[in-house]
JSON list of C-alpha atoms in Angstrom, two decimals:
[
{"chain": "A", "resi": 16, "resn": "ASP", "atom": "CA", "xyz": [-224.37, -48.36, -68.76]},
{"chain": "A", "resi": 17, "resn": "ALA", "atom": "CA", "xyz": [-227.23, -45.89, -68.71]},
{"chain": "A", "resi": 18, "resn": "ASP", "atom": "CA", "xyz": [-228.42, -44.62, -72.10]},
{"chain": "A", "resi": 19, "resn": "VAL", "atom": "CA", "xyz": [-229.01, -41.11, -70.72]},
{"chain": "A", "resi": 20, "resn": "THR", "atom": "CA", "xyz": [-226.43, -40.03, -68.16]},
{"chain": "A", "resi": 21, "resn": "GLN", "atom": "CA", "xyz": [-226.70, -36.98, -65.97]},
{"chain": "A", "resi": 22, "resn": "THR", "atom": "CA", "xyz": [-223.87, -35.50, -63.93]},
{"chain": "A", "resi": 23, "resn": "PRO", "atom": "CA", "xyz": [-223.67, -34.72, -61.12]},
{"chain": "A", "resi": 24, "resn": "ARG", "atom": "CA", "xyz": [-226.38, -36.78, -59.42]},
{"chain": "A", "resi": 25, "resn": "ASN", "atom": "CA", "xyz": [-226.45, -34.48, -56.42]},
{"chain": "A", "resi": 26, "resn": "ARG", "atom": "CA", "xyz": [-225.20, -30.96, -55.88]},
{"chain": "A", "resi": 27, "resn": "ILE", "atom": "CA", "xyz": [-225.42, -28.51, -53.02]},
{"chain": "A", "resi": 28, "resn": "THR", "atom": "CA", "xyz": [-224.31, -24.97, -53.68]},
{"chain": "A", "resi": 29, "resn": "LYS", "atom": "CA", "xyz": [-224.81, -21.39, -52.54]},
{"chain": "A", "resi": 30, "resn": "THR", "atom": "CA", "xyz": [-226.92, -18.56, -53.84]},
{"chain": "A", "resi": 31, "resn": "GLY", "atom": "CA", "xyz": [-225.21, -16.62, -56.63]},
{"chain": "A", "resi": 32, "resn": "LYS", "atom": "CA", "xyz": [-222.99, -19.44, -57.83]},
{"chain": "A", "resi": 33, "resn": "ARG", "atom": "CA", "xyz": [-222.89, -20.57, -61.44]},
{"chain": "A", "resi": 34, "resn": "ILE", "atom": "CA", "xyz": [-223.79, -24.22, -61.92]},
{"chain": "A", "resi": 35, "resn": "MET", "atom": "CA", "xyz": [-223.71, -26.50, -64.91]},
{"chain": "A", "resi": 36, "resn": "LEU", "atom": "CA", "xyz": [-225.63, -29.76, -65.17]},
{"chain": "A", "resi": 37, "resn": "GLU", "atom": "CA", "xyz": [-224.55, -32.11, -67.88]},
{"chain": "A", "resi": 38, "resn": "CYS", "atom": "CA", "xyz": [-226.39, -34.69, -69.92]},
{"chain": "A", "resi": 39, "resn": "SER", "atom": "CA", "xyz": [-225.01, -37.17, -72.40]},
{"chain": "A", "resi": 40, "resn": "GLN", "atom": "CA", "xyz": [-226.77, -39.90, -74.34]},
{"chain": "A", "resi": 41, "resn": "THR", "atom": "CA", "xyz": [-225.77, -42.99, -76.28]},
{"chain": "A", "resi": 42, "resn": "LYS", "atom": "CA", "xyz": [-229.18, -43.53, -77.87]},
{"chain": "A", "resi": 43, "resn": "GLY", "atom": "CA", "xyz": [-228.44, -41.57, -81.04]},
{"chain": "A", "resi": 44, "resn": "HIS", "atom": "CA", "xyz": [-231.55, -39.44, -80.55]},
{"chain": "A", "resi": 45, "resn": "ASP", "atom": "CA", "xyz": [-231.82, -36.02, -82.17]},
{"chain": "A", "resi": 46, "resn": "ARG", "atom": "CA", "xyz": [-234.00, -34.42, -79.56]},
{"chain": "A", "resi": 47, "resn": "MET", "atom": "CA", "xyz": [-232.98, -33.52, -76.02]},
{"chain": "A", "resi": 48, "resn": "TYR", "atom": "CA", "xyz": [-234.89, -31.84, -73.21]},
{"chain": "A", "resi": 49, "resn": "TRP", "atom": "CA", "xyz": [-234.36, -30.40, -69.74]},
{"chain": "A", "resi": 50, "resn": "TYR", "atom": "CA", "xyz": [-237.11, -30.54, -67.12]},
{"chain": "A", "resi": 51, "resn": "ARG", "atom": "CA", "xyz": [-237.38, -29.69, -63.48]},
{"chain": "A", "resi": 52, "resn": "GLN", "atom": "CA", "xyz": [-239.57, -31.62, -61.08]},
{"chain": "A", "resi": 53, "resn": "ASP", "atom": "CA", "xyz": [-241.08, -30.04, -58.00]},
{"chain": "A", "resi": 54, "resn": "PRO", "atom": "CA", "xyz": [-243.46, -31.70, -55.54]},
{"chain": "A", "resi": 55, "resn": "GLY", "atom": "CA", "xyz": [-247.06, -31.28, -56.64]},
{"chain": "A", "resi": 56, "resn": "LEU", "atom": "CA", "xyz": [-246.10, -29.62, -59.92]},
{"chain": "A", "resi": 57, "resn": "GLY", "atom": "CA", "xyz": [-244.99, -32.57, -61.99]},
{"chain": "A", "resi": 58, "resn": "LEU", "atom": "CA", "xyz": [-242.42, -31.96, -64.70]},
{"chain": "A", "resi": 59, "resn": "ARG", "atom": "CA", "xyz": [-241.98, -28.55, -66.27]},
{"chain": "A", "resi": 60, "resn": "LEU", "atom": "CA", "xyz": [-240.02, -28.03, -69.46]},
{"chain": "A", "resi": 61, "resn": "ILE", "atom": "CA", "xyz": [-237.06, -25.64, -69.24]},
{"chain": "A", "resi": 62, "resn": "TYR", "atom": "CA", "xyz": [-235.42, -25.92, -72.68]},
{"chain": "A", "resi": 63, "resn": "TYR", "atom": "CA", "xyz": [-235.41, -28.33, -75.58]},
{"chain": "A", "resi": 64, "resn": "SER", "atom": "CA", "xyz": [-233.31, -28.92, -78.66]},
{"chain": "A", "resi": 65, "resn": "PHE", "atom": "CA", "xyz": [-234.30, -30.74, -81.83]},
{"chain": "A", "resi": 66, "resn": "ASP", "atom": "CA", "xyz": [-230.76, -30.83, -83.20]},
{"chain": "A", "resi": 67, "resn": "VAL", "atom": "CA", "xyz": [-227.37, -29.27, -82.60]},
{"chain": "A", "resi": 68, "resn": "LYS", "atom": "CA", "xyz": [-228.32, -25.94, -84.17]},
{"chain": "A", "resi": 69, "resn": "ASP", "atom": "CA", "xyz": [-231.78, -25.75, -82.64]},
{"chain": "A", "resi": 70, "resn": "ILE", "atom": "CA", "xyz": [-232.50, -24.46, -79.11]},
{"chain": "A", "resi": 71, "resn": "ASN", "atom": "CA", "xyz": [-235.96, -23.58, -77.85]},
{"chain": "A", "resi": 72, "resn": "LYS", "atom": "CA", "xyz": [-237.31, -22.13, -74.64]},
{"chain": "A", "resi": 73, "resn": "GLY", "atom": "CA", "xyz": [-239.77, -24.16, -72.66]},
{"chain": "A", "resi": 74, "resn": "GLU", "atom": "CA", "xyz": [-242.33, -23.18, -70.07]},
{"chain": "A", "resi": 75, "resn": "ILE", "atom": "CA", "xyz": [-239.87, -21.93, -67.43]},
{"chain": "A", "resi": 76, "resn": "SER", "atom": "CA", "xyz": [-236.62, -20.85, -69.12]},
{"chain": "A", "resi": 77, "resn": "ASP", "atom": "CA", "xyz": [-235.97, -17.67, -67.08]},
{"chain": "A", "resi": 78, "resn": "GLY", "atom": "CA", "xyz": [-232.79, -18.00, -65.03]},
{"chain": "A", "resi": 79, "resn": "TYR", "atom": "CA", "xyz": [-231.49, -20.90, -67.14]},
{"chain": "A", "resi": 80, "resn": "SER", "atom": "CA", "xyz": [-229.43, -21.31, -70.29]},
{"chain": "A", "resi": 81, "resn": "VAL", "atom": "CA", "xyz": [-228.43, -24.35, -72.31]},
{"chain": "A", "resi": 82, "resn": "SER", "atom": "CA", "xyz": [-225.78, -25.48, -74.73]},
{"chain": "A", "resi": 83, "resn": "ARG", "atom": "CA", "xyz": [-226.02, -28.33, -77.24]},
{"chain": "A", "resi": 84, "resn": "GLN", "atom": "CA", "xyz": [-222.35, -29.09, -77.70]},
{"chain": "A", "resi": 85, "resn": "ALA", "atom": "CA", "xyz": [-222.94, -32.17, -79.86]},
{"chain": "A", "resi": 86, "resn": "GLN", "atom": "CA", "xyz": [-225.78, -34.46, -80.79]},
{"chain": "A", "resi": 87, "resn": "ALA", "atom": "CA", "xyz": [-225.06, -36.49, -77.68]},
{"chain": "A", "resi": 88, "resn": "LYS", "atom": "CA", "xyz": [-224.54, -33.65, -75.18]},
{"chain": "A", "resi": 89, "resn": "PHE", "atom": "CA", "xyz": [-226.91, -31.07, -73.79]},
{"chain": "A", "resi": 90, "resn": "SER", "atom": "CA", "xyz": [-225.95, -29.01, -70.73]},
{"chain": "A", "resi": 91, "resn": "LEU", "atom": "CA", "xyz": [-228.05, -26.79, -68.52]},
{"chain": "A", "resi": 92, "resn": "SER", "atom": "CA", "xyz": [-226.58, -23.77, -66.73]},
{"chain": "A", "resi": 93, "resn": "LEU", "atom": "CA", "xyz": [-227.81, -21.65, -63.87]},
{"chain": "A", "resi": 94, "resn": "GLU", "atom": "CA", "xyz": [-225.87, -18.41, -64.25]},
{"chain": "A", "resi": 95, "resn": "SER", "atom": "CA", "xyz": [-226.58, -17.15, -60.74]},
{"chain": "A", "resi": 96, "resn": "ALA", "atom": "CA", "xyz": [-228.38, -19.75, -58.68]},
{"chain": "A", "resi": 97, "resn": "ILE", "atom": "CA", "xyz": [-231.23, -18.79, -56.36]},
{"chain": "A", "resi": 98, "resn": "PRO", "atom": "CA", "xyz": [-232.95, -20.90, -53.69]},
{"chain": "A", "resi": 99, "resn": "ASN", "atom": "CA", "xyz": [-236.19, -21.36, -55.66]},
{"chain": "A", "resi": 100, "resn": "GLN", "atom": "CA", "xyz": [-234.20, -23.25, -58.28]},
{"chain": "A", "resi": 101, "resn": "THR", "atom": "CA", "xyz": [-233.80, -26.04, -55.74]},
{"chain": "A", "resi": 102, "resn": "ALA", "atom": "CA", "xyz": [-235.40, -29.01, -57.49]},
{"chain": "A", "resi": 103, "resn": "LEU", "atom": "CA", "xyz": [-234.84, -32.34, -59.19]},
{"chain": "A", "resi": 104, "resn": "TYR", "atom": "CA", "xyz": [-233.66, -31.85, -62.76]},
{"chain": "A", "resi": 105, "resn": "PHE", "atom": "CA", "xyz": [-234.14, -34.37, -65.54]},
{"chain": "A", "resi": 106, "resn": "CYS", "atom": "CA", "xyz": [-232.66, -34.68, -68.98]},
{"chain": "A", "resi": 107, "resn": "ALA", "atom": "CA", "xyz": [-234.62, -36.60, -71.60]},
{"chain": "A", "resi": 108, "resn": "THR", "atom": "CA", "xyz": [-234.13, -37.64, -75.21]},
{"chain": "A", "resi": 109, "resn": "SER", "atom": "CA", "xyz": [-236.37, -38.77, -78.02]},
{"chain": "A", "resi": 110, "resn": "ARG", "atom": "CA", "xyz": [-236.37, -39.66, -81.67]},
{"chain": "A", "resi": 111, "resn": "THR", "atom": "CA", "xyz": [-238.10, -37.46, -84.19]},
{"chain": "A", "resi": 112, "resn": "GLY", "atom": "CA", "xyz": [-241.72, -38.46, -84.70]},
{"chain": "A", "resi": 113, "resn": "GLN", "atom": "CA", "xyz": [-244.95, -37.87, -82.83]},
{"chain": "A", "resi": 114, "resn": "ASN", "atom": "CA", "xyz": [-245.28, -41.43, -81.57]},
{"chain": "A", "resi": 115, "resn": "GLN", "atom": "CA", "xyz": [-241.84, -41.52, -80.06]},
{"chain": "A", "resi": 116, "resn": "PRO", "atom": "CA", "xyz": [-241.58, -41.56, -76.26]},
{"chain": "A", "resi": 117, "resn": "GLN", "atom": "CA", "xyz": [-239.01, -39.72, -74.20]},
{"chain": "A", "resi": 118, "resn": "HIS", "atom": "CA", "xyz": [-236.22, -41.50, -72.36]},
{"chain": "A", "resi": 119, "resn": "PHE", "atom": "CA", "xyz": [-235.05, -40.02, -69.08]},
{"chain": "A", "resi": 120, "resn": "GLY", "atom": "CA", "xyz": [-231.84, -39.86, -67.12]},
{"chain": "A", "resi": 121, "resn": "ASP", "atom": "CA", "xyz": [-231.85, -40.60, -63.40]},
{"chain": "A", "resi": 122, "resn": "GLY", "atom": "CA", "xyz": [-231.94, -36.94, -62.44]},
{"chain": "A", "resi": 123, "resn": "THR", "atom": "CA", "xyz": [-229.79, -34.38, -60.65]},
{"chain": "A", "resi": 124, "resn": "ARG", "atom": "CA", "xyz": [-230.90, -33.29, -57.19]},
{"chain": "A", "resi": 125, "resn": "LEU", "atom": "CA", "xyz": [-229.86, -29.66, -56.83]},
{"chain": "A", "resi": 126, "resn": "SER", "atom": "CA", "xyz": [-230.04, -27.70, -53.59]},
{"chain": "A", "resi": 127, "resn": "ILE", "atom": "CA", "xyz": [-229.36, -23.97, -53.49]},
{"chain": "A", "resi": 128, "resn": "LEU", "atom": "CA", "xyz": [-228.66, -22.62, -50.01]},
{"chain": "B", "resi": 23, "resn": "GLY", "atom": "CA", "xyz": [-253.65, -25.54, -75.77]},
{"chain": "B", "resi": 24, "resn": "ASN", "atom": "CA", "xyz": [-252.34, -28.85, -74.50]},
{"chain": "B", "resi": 25, "resn": "SER", "atom": "CA", "xyz": [-252.62, -30.03, -70.92]},
{"chain": "B", "resi": 26, "resn": "VAL", "atom": "CA", "xyz": [-252.95, -33.18, -68.83]},
{"chain": "B", "resi": 27, "resn": "THR", "atom": "CA", "xyz": [-254.95, -33.57, -65.64]},
{"chain": "B", "resi": 28, "resn": "GLN", "atom": "CA", "xyz": [-254.50, -36.64, -63.54]},
{"chain": "B", "resi": 29, "resn": "MET", "atom": "CA", "xyz": [-255.95, -37.96, -60.35]},
{"chain": "B", "resi": 30, "resn": "GLU", "atom": "CA", "xyz": [-254.45, -36.52, -57.20]},
{"chain": "B", "resi": 31, "resn": "GLY", "atom": "CA", "xyz": [-252.78, -38.85, -54.80]},
{"chain": "B", "resi": 32, "resn": "PRO", "atom": "CA", "xyz": [-251.47, -40.31, -52.78]},
{"chain": "B", "resi": 33, "resn": "VAL", "atom": "CA", "xyz": [-253.18, -43.63, -53.39]},
{"chain": "B", "resi": 34, "resn": "THR", "atom": "CA", "xyz": [-252.73, -46.49, -50.95]},
{"chain": "B", "resi": 35, "resn": "LEU", "atom": "CA", "xyz": [-253.92, -49.99, -51.82]},
{"chain": "B", "resi": 36, "resn": "SER", "atom": "CA", "xyz": [-253.57, -53.45, -50.40]},
{"chain": "B", "resi": 37, "resn": "GLU", "atom": "CA", "xyz": [-251.71, -56.04, -52.43]},
{"chain": "B", "resi": 38, "resn": "GLU", "atom": "CA", "xyz": [-253.91, -57.67, -55.12]},
{"chain": "B", "resi": 39, "resn": "ALA", "atom": "CA", "xyz": [-256.36, -54.75, -55.17]},
{"chain": "B", "resi": 40, "resn": "PHE", "atom": "CA", "xyz": [-257.59, -53.20, -58.42]},
{"chain": "B", "resi": 41, "resn": "LEU", "atom": "CA", "xyz": [-255.94, -49.97, -59.48]},
{"chain": "B", "resi": 42, "resn": "THR", "atom": "CA", "xyz": [-257.33, -47.08, -61.49]},
{"chain": "B", "resi": 43, "resn": "ILE", "atom": "CA", "xyz": [-255.51, -43.78, -61.94]},
{"chain": "B", "resi": 44, "resn": "ASN", "atom": "CA", "xyz": [-257.56, -41.28, -63.92]},
{"chain": "B", "resi": 45, "resn": "CYS", "atom": "CA", "xyz": [-256.07, -39.11, -66.62]},
{"chain": "B", "resi": 46, "resn": "THR", "atom": "CA", "xyz": [-257.82, -36.64, -68.91]},
{"chain": "B", "resi": 47, "resn": "TYR", "atom": "CA", "xyz": [-256.28, -34.41, -71.49]},
{"chain": "B", "resi": 48, "resn": "THR", "atom": "CA", "xyz": [-256.83, -31.33, -73.60]},
{"chain": "B", "resi": 49, "resn": "ALA", "atom": "CA", "xyz": [-255.09, -31.18, -76.94]},
{"chain": "B", "resi": 50, "resn": "THR", "atom": "CA", "xyz": [-255.23, -29.72, -80.38]},
{"chain": "B", "resi": 51, "resn": "GLY", "atom": "CA", "xyz": [-255.02, -32.29, -83.12]},
{"chain": "B", "resi": 52, "resn": "TYR", "atom": "CA", "xyz": [-254.34, -35.94, -82.39]},
{"chain": "B", "resi": 53, "resn": "PRO", "atom": "CA", "xyz": [-251.78, -36.43, -79.65]},
{"chain": "B", "resi": 54, "resn": "SER", "atom": "CA", "xyz": [-249.98, -39.57, -78.63]},
{"chain": "B", "resi": 55, "resn": "LEU", "atom": "CA", "xyz": [-250.57, -40.56, -75.00]},
{"chain": "B", "resi": 56, "resn": "PHE", "atom": "CA", "xyz": [-248.17, -42.13, -72.52]},
{"chain": "B", "resi": 57, "resn": "TRP", "atom": "CA", "xyz": [-247.92, -43.40, -68.98]},
{"chain": "B", "resi": 58, "resn": "TYR", "atom": "CA", "xyz": [-244.58, -43.16, -67.23]},
{"chain": "B", "resi": 59, "resn": "VAL", "atom": "CA", "xyz": [-243.53, -44.64, -63.90]},
{"chain": "B", "resi": 60, "resn": "GLN", "atom": "CA", "xyz": [-240.94, -43.21, -61.52]},
{"chain": "B", "resi": 61, "resn": "TYR", "atom": "CA", "xyz": [-239.42, -45.39, -58.82]},
{"chain": "B", "resi": 62, "resn": "PRO", "atom": "CA", "xyz": [-237.66, -43.72, -55.88]},
{"chain": "B", "resi": 63, "resn": "GLY", "atom": "CA", "xyz": [-234.35, -42.18, -56.84]},
{"chain": "B", "resi": 64, "resn": "GLU", "atom": "CA", "xyz": [-234.80, -42.87, -60.52]},
{"chain": "B", "resi": 65, "resn": "GLY", "atom": "CA", "xyz": [-235.89, -41.09, -63.66]},
{"chain": "B", "resi": 66, "resn": "LEU", "atom": "CA", "xyz": [-239.17, -41.65, -65.45]},
{"chain": "B", "resi": 67, "resn": "GLN", "atom": "CA", "xyz": [-239.54, -44.88, -67.39]},
{"chain": "B", "resi": 68, "resn": "LEU", "atom": "CA", "xyz": [-242.02, -45.44, -70.16]},
{"chain": "B", "resi": 69, "resn": "LEU", "atom": "CA", "xyz": [-244.74, -47.81, -68.98]},
{"chain": "B", "resi": 70, "resn": "LEU", "atom": "CA", "xyz": [-247.07, -47.85, -71.99]},
{"chain": "B", "resi": 71, "resn": "LYS", "atom": "CA", "xyz": [-248.31, -45.74, -74.84]},
{"chain": "B", "resi": 72, "resn": "ALA", "atom": "CA", "xyz": [-251.16, -45.35, -77.32]},
{"chain": "B", "resi": 73, "resn": "THR", "atom": "CA", "xyz": [-250.93, -43.39, -80.51]},
{"chain": "B", "resi": 74, "resn": "LYS", "atom": "CA", "xyz": [-254.50, -43.16, -81.81]},
{"chain": "B", "resi": 75, "resn": "ALA", "atom": "CA", "xyz": [-258.10, -43.35, -80.68]},
{"chain": "B", "resi": 76, "resn": "ASP", "atom": "CA", "xyz": [-259.24, -46.71, -79.27]},
{"chain": "B", "resi": 77, "resn": "ASP", "atom": "CA", "xyz": [-255.66, -48.02, -79.06]},
{"chain": "B", "resi": 78, "resn": "LYS", "atom": "CA", "xyz": [-254.91, -49.92, -75.88]},
{"chain": "B", "resi": 79, "resn": "GLY", "atom": "CA", "xyz": [-251.42, -49.73, -74.44]},
{"chain": "B", "resi": 80, "resn": "SER", "atom": "CA", "xyz": [-250.33, -52.50, -72.09]},
{"chain": "B", "resi": 81, "resn": "ASN", "atom": "CA", "xyz": [-247.23, -53.54, -70.18]},
{"chain": "B", "resi": 82, "resn": "LYS", "atom": "CA", "xyz": [-246.47, -55.47, -66.97]},
{"chain": "B", "resi": 83, "resn": "GLY", "atom": "CA", "xyz": [-250.18, -56.02, -66.30]},
{"chain": "B", "resi": 84, "resn": "PHE", "atom": "CA", "xyz": [-251.02, -52.32, -66.68]},
{"chain": "B", "resi": 85, "resn": "GLU", "atom": "CA", "xyz": [-253.44, -51.15, -69.37]},
{"chain": "B", "resi": 86, "resn": "ALA", "atom": "CA", "xyz": [-254.79, -47.85, -70.66]},
{"chain": "B", "resi": 87, "resn": "THR", "atom": "CA", "xyz": [-257.17, -47.15, -73.54]},
{"chain": "B", "resi": 88, "resn": "TYR", "atom": "CA", "xyz": [-257.06, -43.97, -75.62]},
{"chain": "B", "resi": 89, "resn": "ARG", "atom": "CA", "xyz": [-260.63, -42.62, -75.44]},
{"chain": "B", "resi": 90, "resn": "LYS", "atom": "CA", "xyz": [-261.07, -39.68, -77.78]},
{"chain": "B", "resi": 91, "resn": "GLU", "atom": "CA", "xyz": [-264.76, -39.18, -76.97]},
{"chain": "B", "resi": 92, "resn": "THR", "atom": "CA", "xyz": [-264.01, -38.65, -73.27]},
{"chain": "B", "resi": 93, "resn": "THR", "atom": "CA", "xyz": [-260.43, -37.34, -73.79]},
{"chain": "B", "resi": 94, "resn": "SER", "atom": "CA", "xyz": [-259.20, -39.86, -71.25]},
{"chain": "B", "resi": 95, "resn": "PHE", "atom": "CA", "xyz": [-256.37, -42.34, -70.82]},
{"chain": "B", "resi": 96, "resn": "HIS", "atom": "CA", "xyz": [-256.99, -44.01, -67.46]},
{"chain": "B", "resi": 97, "resn": "LEU", "atom": "CA", "xyz": [-254.38, -46.43, -66.13]},
{"chain": "B", "resi": 98, "resn": "GLU", "atom": "CA", "xyz": [-255.61, -49.75, -64.73]},
{"chain": "B", "resi": 99, "resn": "LYS", "atom": "CA", "xyz": [-254.16, -52.89, -63.23]},
{"chain": "B", "resi": 100, "resn": "GLY", "atom": "CA", "xyz": [-256.18, -55.82, -62.02]},
{"chain": "B", "resi": 101, "resn": "SER", "atom": "CA", "xyz": [-253.97, -56.89, -59.11]},
{"chain": "B", "resi": 102, "resn": "VAL", "atom": "CA", "xyz": [-251.26, -54.61, -57.78]},
{"chain": "B", "resi": 103, "resn": "GLN", "atom": "CA", "xyz": [-248.09, -55.78, -56.08]},
{"chain": "B", "resi": 104, "resn": "VAL", "atom": "CA", "xyz": [-245.84, -54.11, -53.53]},
{"chain": "B", "resi": 105, "resn": "SER", "atom": "CA", "xyz": [-243.28, -53.63, -56.30]},
{"chain": "B", "resi": 106, "resn": "ASP", "atom": "CA", "xyz": [-245.76, -51.38, -58.15]},
{"chain": "B", "resi": 107, "resn": "SER", "atom": "CA", "xyz": [-245.30, -48.68, -55.50]},
{"chain": "B", "resi": 108, "resn": "ALA", "atom": "CA", "xyz": [-244.08, -45.64, -57.43]},
{"chain": "B", "resi": 109, "resn": "VAL", "atom": "CA", "xyz": [-245.22, -42.33, -58.88]},
{"chain": "B", "resi": 110, "resn": "TYR", "atom": "CA", "xyz": [-247.19, -42.54, -62.13]},
{"chain": "B", "resi": 111, "resn": "PHE", "atom": "CA", "xyz": [-247.29, -39.76, -64.72]},
{"chain": "B", "resi": 112, "resn": "CYS", "atom": "CA", "xyz": [-249.70, -39.36, -67.60]},
{"chain": "B", "resi": 113, "resn": "ALA", "atom": "CA", "xyz": [-248.31, -37.44, -70.58]},
{"chain": "B", "resi": 114, "resn": "LEU", "atom": "CA", "xyz": [-249.21, -36.39, -74.08]},
{"chain": "B", "resi": 115, "resn": "ARG", "atom": "CA", "xyz": [-247.08, -35.54, -77.07]},
{"chain": "B", "resi": 116, "resn": "GLY", "atom": "CA", "xyz": [-248.76, -32.91, -79.14]},
{"chain": "B", "resi": 117, "resn": "THR", "atom": "CA", "xyz": [-248.47, -31.97, -82.78]},
{"chain": "B", "resi": 118, "resn": "GLY", "atom": "CA", "xyz": [-245.79, -29.45, -81.84]},
{"chain": "B", "resi": 119, "resn": "ASN", "atom": "CA", "xyz": [-243.75, -32.39, -80.54]},
{"chain": "B", "resi": 120, "resn": "GLN", "atom": "CA", "xyz": [-243.55, -31.07, -77.01]},
{"chain": "B", "resi": 121, "resn": "PHE", "atom": "CA", "xyz": [-244.51, -33.29, -74.11]},
{"chain": "B", "resi": 122, "resn": "TYR", "atom": "CA", "xyz": [-247.02, -32.27, -71.46]},
{"chain": "B", "resi": 123, "resn": "PHE", "atom": "CA", "xyz": [-247.03, -34.13, -68.15]},
{"chain": "B", "resi": 124, "resn": "GLY", "atom": "CA", "xyz": [-249.58, -34.48, -65.40]},
{"chain": "B", "resi": 125, "resn": "THR", "atom": "CA", "xyz": [-248.56, -33.74, -61.83]},
{"chain": "B", "resi": 126, "resn": "GLY", "atom": "CA", "xyz": [-248.03, -37.38, -60.95]},
{"chain": "B", "resi": 127, "resn": "THR", "atom": "CA", "xyz": [-249.92, -39.81, -58.71]},
{"chain": "B", "resi": 128, "resn": "SER", "atom": "CA", "xyz": [-248.08, -41.54, -55.90]},
{"chain": "B", "resi": 129, "resn": "LEU", "atom": "CA", "xyz": [-249.09, -45.17, -55.35]},
{"chain": "B", "resi": 130, "resn": "THR", "atom": "CA", "xyz": [-248.21, -47.17, -52.26]},
{"chain": "B", "resi": 131, "resn": "VAL", "atom": "CA", "xyz": [-249.11, -50.86, -52.12]},
{"chain": "B", "resi": 132, "resn": "ILE", "atom": "CA", "xyz": [-249.09, -52.46, -48.69]},
{"chain": "B", "resi": 133, "resn": "PRO", "atom": "CA", "xyz": [-248.73, -56.21, -48.09]}
]
């Protein structure tokens, strides 16, 4: 089983719809992150959370919200989807500590028509 | 601020060729540096890391040395294989504990 699981893996939806992407982890890590990946732009941080009571905006948080329901779960919502939010979305986790790497899920490919 | 600049791709090499993917960084303090690899349809996987100046990270024949004087962390492999075809990302973890990623370099190895 994957340590970091994202659902759904693929989603096609229409402009204006509300969408939730879910992430769960079995690694026991405190920190969780949401990124989007666009061709030529690499990964850009949307939101991150260092524990259940801690939520922080990343580089591109406008149009997104998150919820850290438990240590193991971190969901990303698009309240009213727009076509330029079409992208590949990744959840990642890490332990506390500067030397600790991030561990990624397999991604959710989201298309907004 | 913190940022990572890596070599633009795509890079195409013949099997057994030598690989270098350049990565330079800007950071406050003393970041940790990482290389990640992304295979088609998958998430990023940690390839190697280095946590202080002059450290060398290595894994699966890939190496990178943390060079503080040139603020670089270039990825190298002496003999690439077709199975190394993927996108490679350089990243740093700064003192604020956020990660900063380069834009990725696509590598294709042909037999």
